mmCIF file of C-alpha atoms in Angstrom:
data_model
loop_
_atom_site.group_PDB
_atom_site.id
_atom_site.type_symbol
_atom_site.label_atom_id
_atom_site.label_comp_id
_atom_site.label_asym_id
_atom_site.label_seq_id
_atom_site.Cartn_x
_atom_site.Cartn_y
_atom_site.Cartn_z
ATOM 1 C CA UNK A 1 133.955 87.569 64.441
ATOM 2 C CA UNK A 2 132.864 89.946 61.585
ATOM 3 C CA UNK A 3 133.960 91.934 58.877
ATOM 4 C CA UNK A 4 135.541 95.540 59.213
ATOM 5 C CA UNK A 5 135.576 98.012 56.421
ATOM 6 C CA UNK A 6 137.227 101.455 56.989
ATOM 7 C CA UNK A 7 135.906 104.352 55.494
ATOM 8 C CA UNK A 8 137.992 107.877 54.188
ATOM 9 C CA UNK A 9 136.080 111.097 53.649
ATOM 10 C CA UNK A 10 132.765 112.775 53.990
ATOM 11 C CA UNK A 11 130.021 113.941 52.002
ATOM 12 C CA UNK A 12 128.853 117.766 52.281
ATOM 13 C CA UNK A 13 125.651 118.799 54.040
ATOM 14 C CA UNK A 14 123.955 122.088 52.771
ATOM 15 C CA UNK A 15 122.645 124.003 54.398
ATOM 16 C CA UNK A 16 124.617 123.048 57.357
ATOM 17 C CA UNK A 17 123.288 120.966 60.119
ATOM 18 C CA UNK A 18 121.849 123.023 63.172
ATOM 19 C CA UNK A 19 122.752 122.051 66.497
ATOM 20 C CA UNK A 20 119.591 120.321 67.156
ATOM 21 C CA UNK A 21 120.123 117.983 64.122
ATOM 22 C CA UNK A 22 123.879 117.997 65.063
ATOM 23 C CA UNK A 23 123.017 116.521 68.354
ATOM 24 C CA UNK A 24 120.204 114.033 67.767
ATOM 25 C CA UNK A 25 122.023 112.530 64.800
ATOM 26 C CA UNK A 26 125.117 112.206 67.104
ATOM 27 C CA UNK A 27 123.025 110.140 69.764
ATOM 28 C CA UNK A 28 121.096 107.969 66.681
ATOM 29 C CA UNK A 29 124.524 107.036 65.750
ATOM 30 C CA UNK A 30 125.763 105.832 69.118
ATOM 31 C CA UNK A 31 122.635 103.923 70.205
ATOM 32 C CA UNK A 32 121.903 100.542 69.494
ATOM 33 C CA UNK A 33 118.892 100.266 67.266
ATOM 34 C CA UNK A 34 116.087 97.884 68.652
ATOM 35 C CA UNK A 35 112.844 97.013 67.913
ATOM 36 C CA UNK A 36 110.823 99.431 70.402
ATOM 37 C CA UNK A 37 107.510 100.176 71.303
ATOM 38 C CA UNK A 38 109.066 103.888 71.621
ATOM 39 C CA UNK A 39 109.568 103.767 67.903
ATOM 40 C CA UNK A 40 112.593 104.127 65.592
ATOM 41 C CA UNK A 41 113.809 107.406 66.332
ATOM 42 C CA UNK A 42 114.289 106.469 70.115
ATOM 43 C CA UNK A 43 117.527 107.487 71.568
ATOM 44 C CA UNK A 44 117.375 107.818 75.395
ATOM 45 C CA UNK A 45 118.064 104.305 76.981
ATOM 46 C CA UNK A 46 117.874 103.610 80.199
ATOM 47 C CA UNK A 47 121.264 102.094 80.451
ATOM 48 C CA UNK A 48 122.891 105.394 81.080
ATOM 49 C CA UNK A 49 125.704 105.008 78.300
ATOM 50 C CA UNK A 50 125.296 106.273 74.630
ATOM 51 C CA UNK A 51 126.816 103.546 72.551
ATOM 52 C CA UNK A 52 125.892 100.868 75.372
ATOM 53 C CA UNK A 53 122.000 101.533 74.964
ATOM 54 C CA UNK A 54 121.344 97.870 75.683
ATOM 55 C CA UNK A 55 119.758 98.032 78.638
ATOM 56 C CA UNK A 56 116.366 96.201 79.795
ATOM 57 C CA UNK A 57 113.883 99.034 79.157
ATOM 58 C CA UNK A 58 110.447 97.992 79.552
ATOM 59 C CA UNK A 59 109.590 99.166 75.996
ATOM 60 C CA UNK A 60 112.273 96.760 74.292
ATOM 61 C CA UNK A 61 110.206 94.165 72.152
ATOM 62 C CA UNK A 62 113.544 92.478 70.727
ATOM 63 C CA UNK A 63 117.171 93.517 71.474
ATOM 64 C CA UNK A 64 118.199 91.700 68.512
ATOM 65 C CA UNK A 65 116.007 93.269 65.775
ATOM 66 C CA UNK A 66 116.257 96.840 64.517
ATOM 67 C CA UNK A 67 113.193 98.778 64.158
ATOM 68 C CA UNK A 68 111.368 98.141 60.859
ATOM 69 C CA UNK A 69 113.032 99.930 57.913
ATOM 70 C CA UNK A 70 116.387 100.303 59.604
ATOM 71 C CA UNK A 71 119.383 98.522 58.028
ATOM 72 C CA UNK A 72 120.538 96.936 61.344
ATOM 73 C CA UNK A 73 121.555 97.817 64.897
ATOM 74 C CA UNK A 74 124.082 100.620 64.631
ATOM 75 C CA UNK A 75 124.132 103.587 62.314
ATOM 76 C CA UNK A 76 128.288 104.342 62.029
ATOM 77 C CA UNK A 77 127.571 108.155 60.201
ATOM 78 C CA UNK A 78 127.962 110.981 62.417
ATOM 79 C CA UNK A 79 127.625 114.512 61.584
ATOM 80 C CA UNK A 80 130.760 116.782 61.773
ATOM 81 C CA UNK A 81 131.351 119.532 64.564
ATOM 82 C CA UNK A 82 130.438 122.156 62.433
ATOM 83 C CA UNK A 83 127.500 120.335 60.676
ATOM 84 C CA UNK A 84 128.823 120.876 57.468
ATOM 85 C CA UNK A 85 129.083 117.209 56.206
ATOM 86 C CA UNK A 86 128.465 113.347 57.514
ATOM 87 C CA UNK A 87 131.506 111.422 58.087
ATOM 88 C CA UNK A 88 132.543 107.582 59.651
ATOM 89 C CA UNK A 89 132.620 107.588 63.324
ATOM 90 C CA UNK A 90 135.384 104.905 63.159
ATOM 91 C CA UNK A 91 133.161 102.039 64.719
ATOM 92 C CA UNK A 92 134.184 98.755 64.020
ATOM 93 C CA UNK A 93 131.954 96.283 62.015
ATOM 94 C CA UNK A 94 129.651 98.714 60.333
ATOM 95 C CA UNK A 95 127.221 97.205 58.000
ATOM 96 C CA UNK A 96 125.226 98.304 55.270
ATOM 97 C CA UNK A 97 126.665 101.626 55.339
ATOM 98 C CA UNK A 98 125.145 103.075 51.661
ATOM 99 C CA UNK A 99 121.608 101.633 53.274
ATOM 100 C CA UNK A 100 122.389 103.692 56.565
ATOM 101 C CA UNK A 101 123.567 106.845 54.796
ATOM 102 C CA UNK A 102 120.168 106.863 52.886
ATOM 103 C CA UNK A 103 117.807 106.142 55.982
ATOM 104 C CA UNK A 104 119.502 109.371 57.418
ATOM 105 C CA UNK A 105 118.826 111.470 54.424
ATOM 106 C CA UNK A 106 115.245 110.061 54.162
ATOM 107 C CA UNK A 107 114.296 110.409 57.418
ATOM 108 C CA UNK A 108 116.026 113.418 58.578
ATOM 109 C CA UNK A 109 117.570 115.187 56.007
ATOM 110 C CA UNK A 110 115.853 116.040 52.909
ATOM 111 C CA UNK A 111 112.884 118.050 52.097
ATOM 112 C CA UNK A 112 109.751 115.599 52.979
ATOM 113 C CA UNK A 113 111.609 113.340 54.952
ATOM 114 C CA UNK A 114 109.520 111.071 57.389
ATOM 115 C CA UNK A 115 110.285 112.167 60.573
ATOM 116 C CA UNK A 116 108.750 115.653 59.840
ATOM 117 C CA UNK A 117 105.925 116.191 62.107
ATOM 118 C CA UNK A 118 106.976 113.637 64.680
ATOM 119 C CA UNK A 119 107.387 114.773 68.109
ATOM 120 C CA UNK A 120 111.156 115.833 69.129
ATOM 121 C CA UNK A 121 111.399 117.382 65.592
ATOM 122 C CA UNK A 122 110.403 120.581 65.601
ATOM 123 C CA UNK A 123 113.839 122.202 65.266
ATOM 124 C CA UNK A 124 114.872 120.021 62.112
ATOM 125 C CA UNK A 125 114.741 121.954 59.105
ATOM 126 C CA UNK A 126 114.261 119.078 56.473
ATOM 127 C CA UNK A 127 115.872 121.164 53.737
ATOM 128 C CA UNK A 128 119.208 119.683 53.361
ATOM 129 C CA UNK A 129 120.959 118.449 50.182
ATOM 130 C CA UNK A 130 123.833 115.731 50.746
ATOM 131 C CA UNK A 131 126.371 115.268 48.022
ATOM 132 C CA UNK A 132 130.110 113.754 48.020
ATOM 133 C CA UNK A 133 132.085 110.514 47.731
ATOM 134 C CA UNK A 134 133.691 108.269 50.885
ATOM 135 C CA UNK A 135 136.186 105.449 49.952
ATOM 136 C CA UNK A 136 135.466 102.245 51.550
ATOM 137 C CA UNK A 137 138.471 99.720 52.137
ATOM 138 C CA UNK A 138 137.431 96.324 53.529
ATOM 139 C CA UNK A 139 139.422 93.623 55.245
ATOM 140 C CA UNK A 140 140.202 91.827 52.172
ATOM 141 C CA UNK A 141 142.682 94.134 50.122
ATOM 142 C CA UNK A 142 140.359 93.814 46.801
ATOM 143 C CA UNK A 143 137.378 94.737 48.624
ATOM 144 C CA UNK A 144 137.343 98.694 47.993
ATOM 145 C CA UNK A 145 134.331 100.612 46.679
ATOM 146 C CA UNK A 146 133.053 104.230 46.625
ATOM 147 C CA UNK A 147 129.890 105.534 48.321
ATOM 148 C CA UNK A 148 128.692 108.162 46.114
ATOM 149 C CA UNK A 149 126.083 110.896 47.477
ATOM 150 C CA UNK A 150 124.418 113.030 44.389
ATOM 151 C CA UNK A 151 121.598 115.178 45.409
ATOM 152 C CA UNK A 152 120.483 113.061 48.269
ATOM 153 C CA UNK A 153 120.544 109.644 46.323
ATOM 154 C CA UNK A 154 122.993 107.065 47.591
ATOM 155 C CA UNK A 155 124.550 104.506 45.316
ATOM 156 C CA UNK A 156 127.892 102.368 45.112
ATOM 157 C CA UNK A 157 130.740 102.046 42.816
ATOM 158 C CA UNK A 158 133.391 99.160 42.730
ATOM 159 C CA UNK A 159 136.649 100.947 42.610
ATOM 160 C CA UNK A 160 139.953 99.224 41.790
ATOM 161 C CA UNK A 161 142.392 98.343 44.438
ATOM 162 C CA UNK A 162 145.113 100.572 45.305
#
């Protein structure tokens, strides 16, 4: 049981993401985020299937608690194939969409991002600016809002139902 929200639209990424950034962010979105000794950026669980990284890796401290600072176990934002935008991956029960968008920007995209200098991110440029609006519609017909990104800052604005 849970609450489902649908998202329509995307936010632009300028300059476009390179291949390394696109590949990593796709894997990041399809990995269950758990408290592990491998750290919050880990995307290579031994379960064998992306999206099902709920195996019994020895570095897992808690499979029910995301790493400190991450909004939850699943990030539903993925890069487009050409790297010019970020959009919803259509996963069910995607919670904390605004916090996850800000996390991606602050950790992987913007100048001075937190992953800069970490092992495995040598091919990241950390020079992106994200802008745009994504419309959200919850299960309740009255639950509508926009996720707005302006120069890497994320806000939410309630919108009237259609």
